Amino acid sequence: TDTISGQRNQLYTIHPEDCIDCGVCAIYCPVDAIMDPDGNIVKRIKPRDIPKAKVDPDFCTGCDYCIEICPEDCISLVPREETDENSHMGQLVAVVNEKKCVSCKLCEMVCAKNAIWVDRDTPYIKRPIEMY
């Protein structure tokens, strides 16, 4: 993306105006060169070990806020399996394409119903990275 730029074998620059502070760059860095705010090097983990956003259809109202904010375009709305006409739930429910999800947690931050979240039990970056 345009968020990080530079040339191979030189220092790269993280552009704070484009950075969403998800920490994915630190997770994928092959040389462990990115530090958290405490100065600890953030260890690289395998992409399959990065937690993915989950949706609880019992709480999702189909409002689409998570879709609008997702930088990876990995959330969509699908018809709800069962809909009670008297329910506050909409006809649609959010689903996450786990192959595209980078665990940035923006969807979690905008969900007023706490229907979407990133699994906190999986070890991954928990604090924002330091920008130089």
CSV table of N, CA and C in Angstrom, one decimal, residues 83-89:
chain,number,residue,atom,x,y,z
A,83,THR,N,-35.2,-14.8,10.3
A,83,THR,CA,-35.6,-13.4,10.7
A,83,THR,C,-36.9,-13.4,11.3
A,84,ASP,N,-37.0,-12.8,12.5
A,84,ASP,CA,-38.2,-12.6,13.2
A,84,ASP,C,-38.7,-11.2,12.9
A,85,GLU,N,-39.9,-11.1,12.3
A,85,GLU,CA,-40.5,-9.9,11.9
A,85,GLU,C,-40.5,-8.8,13.0
A,86,ASN,N,-40.6,-9.3,14.3
A,86,ASN,CA,-40.7,-8.4,15.4
A,86,ASN,C,-39.3,-8.0,16.0
A,87,SER,N,-38.3,-8.6,15.4
A,87,SER,CA,-37.0,-8.4,16.0
A,87,SER,C,-36.4,-7.1,15.6
A,88,HIS,N,-35.5,-6.6,16.4
A,88,HIS,CA,-34.8,-5.3,16.0
A,88,HIS,C,-33.7,-5.6,15.0
A,89,MET,N,-33.4,-6.8,14.7
A,89,MET,CA,-32.4,-7.2,13.8
A,89,MET,C,-32.9,-6.9,12.3
